[in-house]
Amino acid sequence: MTETALPASPQSATRRATMIGAIAVLLWATLALFTSSTGAVPPFQLMAMTFGIAFLFCCLKWARDALTVGAAAFTFFRQPWPVYAIGIGGLFLYHLFYFVALDHAPAVEASLIAYLWPLLIVLFSALLPGEKLYWQHVAGALIGMSGAIILLLSRGTPAADQPAGEFIGYAAAFACAFTWSIYSVLSRRFGSAPTDLVGAFCGVTALLGFISHFLVETTVWPTDNWQWIAIVALGLGPVGAAFFVWDYGVKKGDIKALGAISYASPLISTLLLIATGKASATMAVLLGCLAIVGGAILAARDLYMKK
């Protein structure tokens, strides 16, 4: 007698989608390391190259699907304009701010500030239908923000001998955090849009990157094989596959749990930068990291504590 497989329960499906989305957290933890290893390639050019690599692999996947099901493989492009506005705007602006932040500010400080986005996702997701904002969300946000302030104060007050560009980098890092958190929460509101659509977002983002590069930058090509490897790694991982698994996770999984899991990124990212000699382990970095992660854990306490 043959047993019939039972369908997965809704809880099991949600847990699986959440774990798939968590893969993006591991990939994004390498973003600062790979970006800081790309040499003098300017931000818009780097954006265009990495998203172009991601889009190329998406085209290969679409071509395979077309051979299987024909023109029906491309029906997912039929989506309302807000879906494209949110997707393209989120990817383009997030990476614009992130690359500018790393280009103007120290890598560790910029990365930790930019990684306030997991905390903001917890806060913003509480505003979704059926969710509420409790005291721990507000307290956690304030503690996490204090960690970013510690990092800023550790750099000293503005002075004649301090590069003004660093403050541009810090501002870009804050903008980066808000951009990605808003994009993630709004993506859940359009949960019916298929994940394959992320490939189109990557293609348009690459095009915008190329246009912006030719308008305001001078082309600088990588000078050695390691820099090329870093760019390809960006296109395949944190600027490629990560967006697909994240999109699937925030739409099908537990978005608050994903926000909590994402708090591992600043720790992993900072450890990678320090381990590779691209940053120093200072007390300010330790305190800032503890405050950001501690505040995030407090904000997400309802995920691991019974009411």
PDB file of C-alpha atoms in Angstrom, residues 16-299:
ATOM      1  CA  ARG A  16      10.684  27.144   5.270  1.00  0.00           C
ATOM      2  CA  ALA A  17      10.219  30.492   3.518  1.00  0.00           C
ATOM      3  CA  THR A  18      11.764  32.268   6.497  1.00  0.00           C
ATOM      4  CA  MET A  19      14.853  30.058   6.402  1.00  0.00           C
ATOM      5  CA  ILE A  20      15.190  30.600   2.649  1.00  0.00           C
ATOM      6  CA  GLY A  21      15.046  34.335   3.235  1.00  0.00           C
ATOM      7  CA  ALA A  22      17.696  34.000   5.940  1.00  0.00           C
ATOM      8  CA  ILE A  23      20.201  32.878   3.299  1.00  0.00           C
ATOM      9  CA  ALA A  24      20.259  36.496   2.154  1.00  0.00           C
ATOM     10  CA  VAL A  25      21.525  37.551   5.590  1.00  0.00           C
ATOM     11  CA  LEU A  26      24.628  35.392   5.207  1.00  0.00           C
ATOM     12  CA  LEU A  27      25.253  36.721   1.713  1.00  0.00           C
ATOM     13  CA  TRP A  28      24.824  40.363   2.751  1.00  0.00           C
ATOM     14  CA  ALA A  29      27.327  39.896   5.555  1.00  0.00           C
ATOM     15  CA  THR A  30      29.998  39.705   2.826  1.00  0.00           C
ATOM     16  CA  LEU A  31      28.857  42.903   1.079  1.00  0.00           C
ATOM     17  CA  ALA A  32      31.186  45.282   2.926  1.00  0.00           C
ATOM     18  CA  LEU A  33      34.167  42.953   2.509  1.00  0.00           C
ATOM     19  CA  PHE A  34      33.703  42.478  -1.240  1.00  0.00           C
ATOM     20  CA  THR A  35      32.856  46.142  -1.836  1.00  0.00           C
ATOM     21  CA  SER A  36      35.976  47.327  -0.010  1.00  0.00           C
ATOM     22  CA  SER A  37      38.002  44.871  -2.146  1.00  0.00           C
ATOM     23  CA  THR A  38      36.960  46.343  -5.506  1.00  0.00           C
ATOM     24  CA  GLY A  39      39.665  48.999  -5.537  1.00  0.00           C
ATOM     25  CA  ALA A  40      38.967  52.456  -6.969  1.00  0.00           C
ATOM     26  CA  VAL A  41      35.949  51.452  -9.082  1.00  0.00           C
ATOM     27  CA  PRO A  42      33.433  54.315  -8.569  1.00  0.00           C
ATOM     28  CA  PRO A  43      30.029  53.574  -6.985  1.00  0.00           C
ATOM     29  CA  PHE A  44      27.771  53.921 -10.049  1.00  0.00           C
ATOM     30  CA  GLN A  45      30.116  51.858 -12.200  1.00  0.00           C
ATOM     31  CA  LEU A  46      30.276  49.199  -9.494  1.00  0.00           C
ATOM     32  CA  MET A  47      26.499  49.168  -9.253  1.00  0.00           C
ATOM     33  CA  ALA A  48      26.142  48.781 -13.018  1.00  0.00           C
ATOM     34  CA  MET A  49      28.700  45.975 -13.234  1.00  0.00           C
ATOM     35  CA  THR A  50      27.373  43.918 -10.322  1.00  0.00           C
ATOM     36  CA  PHE A  51      23.696  44.257 -11.192  1.00  0.00           C
ATOM     37  CA  GLY A  52      24.567  43.543 -14.814  1.00  0.00           C
ATOM     38  CA  ILE A  53      26.114  40.247 -13.728  1.00  0.00           C
ATOM     39  CA  ALA A  54      22.993  39.393 -11.710  1.00  0.00           C
ATOM     40  CA  PHE A  55      20.730  40.306 -14.644  1.00  0.00           C
ATOM     41  CA  LEU A  56      22.760  38.148 -17.043  1.00  0.00           C
ATOM     42  CA  PHE A  57      22.174  35.067 -14.926  1.00  0.00           C
ATOM     43  CA  CYS A  58      18.473  35.941 -14.680  1.00  0.00           C
ATOM     44  CA  CYS A  59      18.299  36.048 -18.485  1.00  0.00           C
ATOM     45  CA  LEU A  60      19.759  32.552 -18.639  1.00  0.00           C
ATOM     46  CA  LYS A  61      17.079  31.343 -16.246  1.00  0.00           C
ATOM     47  CA  TRP A  62      14.305  33.025 -18.242  1.00  0.00           C
ATOM     48  CA  ALA A  63      15.631  31.528 -21.484  1.00  0.00           C
ATOM     49  CA  ARG A  64      15.499  28.063 -19.943  1.00  0.00           C
ATOM     50  CA  ASP A  65      11.916  28.653 -18.777  1.00  0.00           C
ATOM     51  CA  ALA A  66      10.937  29.895 -22.243  1.00  0.00           C
ATOM     52  CA  LEU A  67      12.183  26.668 -23.792  1.00  0.00           C
ATOM     53  CA  THR A  68       9.960  24.745 -21.394  1.00  0.00           C
ATOM     54  CA  VAL A  69       6.686  26.680 -21.361  1.00  0.00           C
ATOM     55  CA  GLY A  70       7.076  29.166 -24.219  1.00  0.00           C
ATOM     56  CA  ALA A  71       5.798  32.740 -24.063  1.00  0.00           C
ATOM     57  CA  ALA A  72       3.902  31.975 -20.854  1.00  0.00           C
ATOM     58  CA  ALA A  73       7.242  32.167 -19.062  1.00  0.00           C
ATOM     59  CA  PHE A  74       7.140  35.959 -19.353  1.00  0.00           C
ATOM     60  CA  THR A  75       3.617  36.671 -18.093  1.00  0.00           C
ATOM     61  CA  PHE A  76       5.028  37.593 -14.691  1.00  0.00           C
ATOM     62  CA  PHE A  77       6.112  40.946 -16.181  1.00  0.00           C
ATOM     63  CA  ARG A  78       2.472  42.078 -16.132  1.00  0.00           C
ATOM     64  CA  GLN A  79       2.395  43.888 -12.816  1.00  0.00           C
ATOM     65  CA  PRO A  80       0.991  47.244 -11.632  1.00  0.00           C
ATOM     66  CA  TRP A  81       3.435  50.147 -11.780  1.00  0.00           C
ATOM     67  CA  PRO A  82       3.861  50.454  -7.971  1.00  0.00           C
ATOM     68  CA  VAL A  83       5.511  47.022  -7.955  1.00  0.00           C
ATOM     69  CA  TYR A  84       8.180  48.247 -10.379  1.00  0.00           C
ATOM     70  CA  ALA A  85       8.548  51.579  -8.591  1.00  0.00           C
ATOM     71  CA  ILE A  86       9.149  49.900  -5.239  1.00  0.00           C
ATOM     72  CA  GLY A  87      11.444  47.198  -6.617  1.00  0.00           C
ATOM     73  CA  ILE A  88      13.617  49.358  -8.848  1.00  0.00           C
ATOM     74  CA  GLY A  89      13.666  52.284  -6.425  1.00  0.00           C
ATOM     75  CA  GLY A  90      14.564  50.034  -3.509  1.00  0.00           C
ATOM     76  CA  LEU A  91      17.452  48.270  -5.250  1.00  0.00           C
ATOM     77  CA  PHE A  92      18.862  51.351  -6.955  1.00  0.00           C
ATOM     78  CA  LEU A  93      18.684  53.746  -4.015  1.00  0.00           C
ATOM     79  CA  TYR A  94      19.834  51.199  -1.436  1.00  0.00           C
ATOM     80  CA  HIS A  95      23.004  50.350  -3.303  1.00  0.00           C
ATOM     81  CA  LEU A  96      23.622  53.929  -4.323  1.00  0.00           C
ATOM     82  CA  PHE A  97      23.593  54.957  -0.669  1.00  0.00           C
ATOM     83  CA  TYR A  98      25.577  51.899   0.425  1.00  0.00           C
ATOM     84  CA  PHE A  99      28.380  52.307  -2.104  1.00  0.00           C
ATOM     85  CA  VAL A 100      28.600  56.055  -1.407  1.00  0.00           C
ATOM     86  CA  ALA A 101      28.743  55.337   2.337  1.00  0.00           C
ATOM     87  CA  LEU A 102      31.632  52.914   1.995  1.00  0.00           C
ATOM     88  CA  ASP A 103      33.361  55.266  -0.443  1.00  0.00           C
ATOM     89  CA  HIS A 104      33.286  58.231   1.973  1.00  0.00           C
ATOM     90  CA  ALA A 105      33.252  56.754   5.485  1.00  0.00           C
ATOM     91  CA  PRO A 106      35.243  54.035   7.291  1.00  0.00           C
ATOM     92  CA  ALA A 107      33.930  50.598   6.386  1.00  0.00           C
ATOM     93  CA  VAL A 108      33.061  49.373   9.895  1.00  0.00           C
ATOM     94  CA  GLU A 109      31.186  52.501  11.000  1.00  0.00           C
ATOM     95  CA  ALA A 110      29.324  52.827   7.693  1.00  0.00           C
ATOM     96  CA  SER A 111      28.364  49.157   7.729  1.00  0.00           C
ATOM     97  CA  LEU A 112      27.059  49.205  11.289  1.00  0.00           C
ATOM     98  CA  ILE A 113      24.932  52.301  10.638  1.00  0.00           C
ATOM     99  CA  ALA A 114      23.600  50.838   7.400  1.00  0.00           C
ATOM    100  CA  TYR A 115      22.743  47.653   9.274  1.00  0.00           C
ATOM    101  CA  LEU A 116      20.145  49.508  11.296  1.00  0.00           C
ATOM    102  CA  TRP A 117      17.737  48.253   8.619  1.00  0.00           C
ATOM    103  CA  PRO A 118      16.918  44.995  10.464  1.00  0.00           C
ATOM    104  CA  LEU A 119      15.797  47.019  13.461  1.00  0.00           C
ATOM    105  CA  LEU A 120      13.741  49.324  11.251  1.00  0.00           C
ATOM    106  CA  ILE A 121      12.100  46.334   9.570  1.00  0.00           C
ATOM    107  CA  VAL A 122      10.859  45.149  12.965  1.00  0.00           C
ATOM    108  CA  LEU A 123       9.499  48.631  13.694  1.00  0.00           C
ATOM    109  CA  PHE A 124       7.877  49.178  10.295  1.00  0.00           C
ATOM    110  CA  SER A 125       6.475  45.661  10.046  1.00  0.00           C
ATOM    111  CA  ALA A 126       4.595  46.354  13.278  1.00  0.00           C
ATOM    112  CA  LEU A 127       2.569  48.871  11.253  1.00  0.00           C
ATOM    113  CA  LEU A 128       1.353  46.210   8.835  1.00  0.00           C
ATOM    114  CA  PRO A 129      -2.282  45.038   9.098  1.00  0.00           C
ATOM    115  CA  GLY A 130      -2.774  42.859  12.167  1.00  0.00           C
ATOM    116  CA  GLU A 131       0.421  44.033  13.890  1.00  0.00           C
ATOM    117  CA  LYS A 132       0.925  46.488  16.766  1.00  0.00           C
ATOM    118  CA  LEU A 133       3.790  48.619  18.032  1.00  0.00           C
ATOM    119  CA  TYR A 134       4.747  47.880  21.656  1.00  0.00           C
ATOM    120  CA  TRP A 135       7.155  49.537  24.102  1.00  0.00           C
ATOM    121  CA  GLN A 136       9.973  47.109  23.364  1.00  0.00           C
ATOM    122  CA  HIS A 137       9.960  48.135  19.702  1.00  0.00           C
ATOM    123  CA  VAL A 138      10.446  51.804  20.604  1.00  0.00           C
ATOM    124  CA  ALA A 139      13.031  51.073  23.306  1.00  0.00           C
ATOM    125  CA  GLY A 140      14.955  48.769  21.021  1.00  0.00           C
ATOM    126  CA  ALA A 141      15.000  51.400  18.285  1.00  0.00           C
ATOM    127  CA  LEU A 142      16.396  54.028  20.684  1.00  0.00           C
ATOM    128  CA  ILE A 143      19.109  51.673  21.953  1.00  0.00           C
ATOM    129  CA  GLY A 144      20.081  50.708  18.420  1.00  0.00           C
ATOM    130  CA  MET A 145      20.243  54.343  17.388  1.00  0.00           C
ATOM    131  CA  SER A 146      22.455  55.075  20.393  1.00  0.00           C
ATOM    132  CA  GLY A 147      24.915  52.528  19.041  1.00  0.00           C
ATOM    133  CA  ALA A 148      25.126  54.453  15.781  1.00  0.00           C
ATOM    134  CA  ILE A 149      25.647  57.695  17.728  1.00  0.00           C
ATOM    135  CA  ILE A 150      28.520  56.086  19.653  1.00  0.00           C
ATOM    136  CA  LEU A 151      30.175  55.247  16.348  1.00  0.00           C
ATOM    137  CA  LEU A 152      29.730  58.801  15.083  1.00  0.00           C
ATOM    138  CA  LEU A 153      31.089  60.380  18.272  1.00  0.00           C
ATOM    139  CA  SER A 154      34.105  58.078  18.193  1.00  0.00           C
ATOM    140  CA  ARG A 155      35.127  59.844  14.988  1.00  0.00           C
ATOM    141  CA  GLY A 156      35.264  63.197  16.788  1.00  0.00           C
ATOM    142  CA  THR A 157      33.532  66.489  16.092  1.00  0.00           C
ATOM    143  CA  PRO A 158      33.858  68.277  12.747  1.00  0.00           C
ATOM    144  CA  ALA A 159      37.256  69.896  12.419  1.00  0.00           C
ATOM    145  CA  ALA A 160      39.410  71.412   9.731  1.00  0.00           C
ATOM    146  CA  ASP A 161      41.580  68.309   9.565  1.00  0.00           C
ATOM    147  CA  GLN A 162      38.647  65.899   9.340  1.00  0.00           C
ATOM    148  CA  PRO A 163      37.425  65.013   5.833  1.00  0.00           C
ATOM    149  CA  ALA A 164      33.959  66.440   5.192  1.00  0.00           C
ATOM    150  CA  GLY A 165      33.306  63.479   2.927  1.00  0.00           C
ATOM    151  CA  GLU A 166      33.032  61.191   5.946  1.00  0.00           C
ATOM    152  CA  PHE A 167      29.824  62.905   7.050  1.00  0.00           C
ATOM    153  CA  ILE A 168      28.405  62.427   3.564  1.00  0.00           C
ATOM    154  CA  GLY A 169      29.172  58.745   4.043  1.00  0.00           C
ATOM    155  CA  TYR A 170      27.404  58.615   7.399  1.00  0.00           C
ATOM    156  CA  ALA A 171      24.306  60.330   5.970  1.00  0.00           C
ATOM    157  CA  ALA A 172      24.284  57.878   3.071  1.00  0.00           C
ATOM    158  CA  ALA A 173      24.519  54.967   5.526  1.00  0.00           C
ATOM    159  CA  PHE A 174      21.429  56.188   7.409  1.00  0.00           C
ATOM    160  CA  ALA A 175      19.563  56.655   4.116  1.00  0.00           C
ATOM    161  CA  CYS A 176      20.594  53.130   3.161  1.00  0.00           C
ATOM    162  CA  ALA A 177      19.034  51.680   6.327  1.00  0.00           C
ATOM    163  CA  PHE A 178      15.718  53.452   5.825  1.00  0.00           C
ATOM    164  CA  THR A 179      15.566  52.614   2.115  1.00  0.00           C
ATOM    165  CA  TRP A 180      15.957  48.876   2.553  1.00  0.00           C
ATOM    166  CA  SER A 181      13.592  48.584   5.498  1.00  0.00           C
ATOM    167  CA  ILE A 182      10.842  50.470   3.645  1.00  0.00           C
ATOM    168  CA  TYR A 183      11.432  48.401   0.498  1.00  0.00           C
ATOM    169  CA  SER A 184      11.189  45.128   2.430  1.00  0.00           C
ATOM    170  CA  VAL A 185       7.982  46.008   4.244  1.00  0.00           C
ATOM    171  CA  LEU A 186       6.292  47.365   1.109  1.00  0.00           C
ATOM    172  CA  SER A 187       7.318  44.223  -0.799  1.00  0.00           C
ATOM    173  CA  ARG A 188       5.176  42.214   1.598  1.00  0.00           C
ATOM    174  CA  ARG A 189       2.210  44.435   0.748  1.00  0.00           C
ATOM    175  CA  PHE A 190       2.630  43.290  -2.875  1.00  0.00           C
ATOM    176  CA  GLY A 191       3.174  39.645  -1.971  1.00  0.00           C
ATOM    177  CA  SER A 192       1.424  38.369  -5.106  1.00  0.00           C
ATOM    178  CA  ALA A 193       4.226  39.641  -7.359  1.00  0.00           C
ATOM    179  CA  PRO A 194       6.440  36.649  -8.335  1.00  0.00           C
ATOM    180  CA  THR A 195      10.052  36.526  -7.209  1.00  0.00           C
ATOM    181  CA  ASP A 196      11.238  36.200 -10.834  1.00  0.00           C
ATOM    182  CA  LEU A 197      10.387  39.873 -11.179  1.00  0.00           C
ATOM    183  CA  VAL A 198      13.479  40.696  -9.114  1.00  0.00           C
ATOM    184  CA  GLY A 199      15.526  39.897 -12.218  1.00  0.00           C
ATOM    185  CA  ALA A 200      13.820  42.763 -14.049  1.00  0.00           C
ATOM    186  CA  PHE A 201      14.577  45.057 -11.114  1.00  0.00           C
ATOM    187  CA  CYS A 202      18.238  44.083 -11.386  1.00  0.00           C
ATOM    188  CA  GLY A 203      18.300  44.811 -15.128  1.00  0.00           C
ATOM    189  CA  VAL A 204      16.794  48.294 -14.802  1.00  0.00           C
ATOM    190  CA  THR A 205      19.023  49.063 -11.817  1.00  0.00           C
ATOM    191  CA  ALA A 206      22.076  48.099 -13.886  1.00  0.00           C
ATOM    192  CA  LEU A 207      20.902  50.399 -16.691  1.00  0.00           C
ATOM    193  CA  LEU A 208      20.392  53.300 -14.268  1.00  0.00           C
ATOM    194  CA  GLY A 209      23.828  52.635 -12.859  1.00  0.00           C
ATOM    195  CA  PHE A 210      25.423  52.808 -16.310  1.00  0.00           C
ATOM    196  CA  ILE A 211      23.630  56.054 -17.157  1.00  0.00           C
ATOM    197  CA  SER A 212      24.584  57.658 -13.846  1.00  0.00           C
ATOM    198  CA  HIS A 213      28.168  56.489 -14.244  1.00  0.00           C
ATOM    199  CA  PHE A 214      28.603  58.048 -17.676  1.00  0.00           C
ATOM    200  CA  LEU A 215      27.057  61.312 -16.451  1.00  0.00           C
ATOM    201  CA  VAL A 216      29.044  61.931 -13.285  1.00  0.00           C
ATOM    202  CA  GLU A 217      31.982  59.507 -13.066  1.00  0.00           C
ATOM    203  CA  THR A 218      35.217  58.606 -14.773  1.00  0.00           C
ATOM    204  CA  THR A 219      35.557  54.944 -15.671  1.00  0.00           C
ATOM    205  CA  VAL A 220      38.060  53.068 -13.527  1.00  0.00           C
ATOM    206  CA  TRP A 221      38.588  49.385 -14.286  1.00  0.00           C
ATOM    207  CA  PRO A 222      39.825  46.861 -11.694  1.00  0.00           C
ATOM    208  CA  THR A 223      43.607  46.672 -11.625  1.00  0.00           C
ATOM    209  CA  ASP A 224      44.103  43.025 -10.656  1.00  0.00           C
ATOM    210  CA  ASN A 225      42.385  39.641 -10.662  1.00  0.00           C
ATOM    211  CA  TRP A 226      41.325  39.892  -7.006  1.00  0.00           C
ATOM    212  CA  GLN A 227      39.334  43.042  -7.695  1.00  0.00           C
ATOM    213  CA  TRP A 228      37.598  41.327 -10.631  1.00  0.00           C
ATOM    214  CA  ILE A 229      36.839  38.323  -8.421  1.00  0.00           C
ATOM    215  CA  ALA A 230      35.318  40.629  -5.788  1.00  0.00           C
ATOM    216  CA  ILE A 231      33.059  42.251  -8.409  1.00  0.00           C
ATOM    217  CA  VAL A 232      31.901  38.905  -9.795  1.00  0.00           C
ATOM    218  CA  ALA A 233      31.311  37.653  -6.247  1.00  0.00           C
ATOM    219  CA  LEU A 234      29.176  40.719  -5.552  1.00  0.00           C
ATOM    220  CA  GLY A 235      27.092  40.101  -8.670  1.00  0.00           C
ATOM    221  CA  LEU A 236      26.514  36.457  -7.847  1.00  0.00           C
ATOM    222  CA  GLY A 237      25.971  36.706  -4.095  1.00  0.00           C
ATOM    223  CA  PRO A 238      25.021  39.828  -2.120  1.00  0.00           C
ATOM    224  CA  VAL A 239      23.948  41.736  -5.254  1.00  0.00           C
ATOM    225  CA  GLY A 240      22.465  38.697  -6.965  1.00  0.00           C
ATOM    226  CA  ALA A 241      21.039  35.578  -5.348  1.00  0.00           C
ATOM    227  CA  ALA A 242      20.437  37.386  -2.052  1.00  0.00           C
ATOM    228  CA  PHE A 243      17.634  39.509  -3.521  1.00  0.00           C
ATOM    229  CA  PHE A 244      15.715  36.498  -4.781  1.00  0.00           C
ATOM    230  CA  VAL A 245      15.786  34.551  -1.521  1.00  0.00           C
ATOM    231  CA  TRP A 246      15.020  37.732   0.446  1.00  0.00           C
ATOM    232  CA  ASP A 247      12.041  38.571  -1.749  1.00  0.00           C
ATOM    233  CA  TYR A 248      10.679  35.066  -1.270  1.00  0.00           C
ATOM    234  CA  GLY A 249      11.254  35.232   2.483  1.00  0.00           C
ATOM    235  CA  VAL A 250       9.590  38.590   3.164  1.00  0.00           C
ATOM    236  CA  LYS A 251       6.571  37.634   1.047  1.00  0.00           C
ATOM    237  CA  LYS A 252       6.021  34.055   2.199  1.00  0.00           C
ATOM    238  CA  GLY A 253       7.797  33.874   5.558  1.00  0.00           C
ATOM    239  CA  ASP A 254       7.735  35.622   8.923  1.00  0.00           C
ATOM    240  CA  ILE A 255       9.006  39.154   8.232  1.00  0.00           C
ATOM    241  CA  LYS A 256       9.607  39.932  11.903  1.00  0.00           C
ATOM    242  CA  ALA A 257      11.601  36.746  12.343  1.00  0.00           C
ATOM    243  CA  LEU A 258      13.642  37.659   9.273  1.00  0.00           C
ATOM    244  CA  GLY A 259      14.295  41.043  10.808  1.00  0.00           C
ATOM    245  CA  ALA A 260      15.540  39.363  13.983  1.00  0.00           C
ATOM    246  CA  ILE A 261      17.720  36.908  12.042  1.00  0.00           C
ATOM    247  CA  SER A 262      19.181  39.812  10.085  1.00  0.00           C
ATOM    248  CA  TYR A 263      20.804  41.146  13.236  1.00  0.00           C
ATOM    249  CA  ALA A 264      23.560  38.597  12.675  1.00  0.00           C
ATOM    250  CA  SER A 265      24.733  40.541   9.617  1.00  0.00           C
ATOM    251  CA  PRO A 266      26.498  43.455  11.365  1.00  0.00           C
ATOM    252  CA  LEU A 267      28.360  41.043  13.615  1.00  0.00           C
ATOM    253  CA  ILE A 268      29.473  38.780  10.777  1.00  0.00           C
ATOM    254  CA  SER A 269      30.302  41.732   8.533  1.00  0.00           C
ATOM    255  CA  THR A 270      32.395  43.461  11.191  1.00  0.00           C
ATOM    256  CA  LEU A 271      34.252  40.262  12.069  1.00  0.00           C
ATOM    257  CA  LEU A 272      35.057  39.685   8.385  1.00  0.00           C
ATOM    258  CA  LEU A 273      36.423  43.219   7.988  1.00  0.00           C
ATOM    259  CA  ILE A 274      38.541  42.917  11.119  1.00  0.00           C
ATOM    260  CA  ALA A 275      39.756  39.408  10.229  1.00  0.00           C
ATOM    261  CA  THR A 276      40.922  40.560   6.788  1.00  0.00           C
ATOM    262  CA  GLY A 277      42.732  43.594   8.157  1.00  0.00           C
ATOM    263  CA  LYS A 278      40.342  46.148   6.665  1.00  0.00           C
ATOM    264  CA  ALA A 279      39.325  47.461  10.076  1.00  0.00           C
ATOM    265  CA  SER A 280      40.562  47.568  13.649  1.00  0.00           C
ATOM    266  CA  ALA A 281      38.820  46.167  16.692  1.00  0.00           C
ATOM    267  CA  THR A 282      38.251  49.220  18.921  1.00  0.00           C
ATOM    268  CA  MET A 283      36.155  49.748  22.018  1.00  0.00           C
ATOM    269  CA  ALA A 284      33.838  52.133  20.115  1.00  0.00           C
ATOM    270  CA  VAL A 285      33.170  49.470  17.492  1.00  0.00           C
ATOM    271  CA  LEU A 286      32.457  46.914  20.234  1.00  0.00           C
ATOM    272  CA  LEU A 287      30.081  49.205  22.134  1.00  0.00           C
ATOM    273  CA  GLY A 288      28.340  50.346  18.972  1.00  0.00           C
ATOM    274  CA  CYS A 289      27.838  46.795  17.795  1.00  0.00           C
ATOM    275  CA  LEU A 290      26.542  45.655  21.199  1.00  0.00           C
ATOM    276  CA  ALA A 291      24.074  48.549  21.334  1.00  0.00           C
ATOM    277  CA  ILE A 292      22.749  47.964  17.816  1.00  0.00           C
ATOM    278  CA  VAL A 293      22.382  44.210  18.273  1.00  0.00           C
ATOM    279  CA  GLY A 294      21.089  44.530  21.857  1.00  0.00           C
ATOM    280  CA  GLY A 295      18.444  47.016  20.810  1.00  0.00           C
ATOM    281  CA  ALA A 296      17.435  44.783  17.946  1.00  0.00           C
ATOM    282  CA  ILE A 297      17.040  41.774  20.238  1.00  0.00           C
ATOM    283  CA  LEU A 298      14.867  43.807  22.592  1.00  0.00           C
ATOM    284  CA  ALA A 299      12.697  45.036  19.730  1.00  0.00           C
TER     285      ALA A 299
END
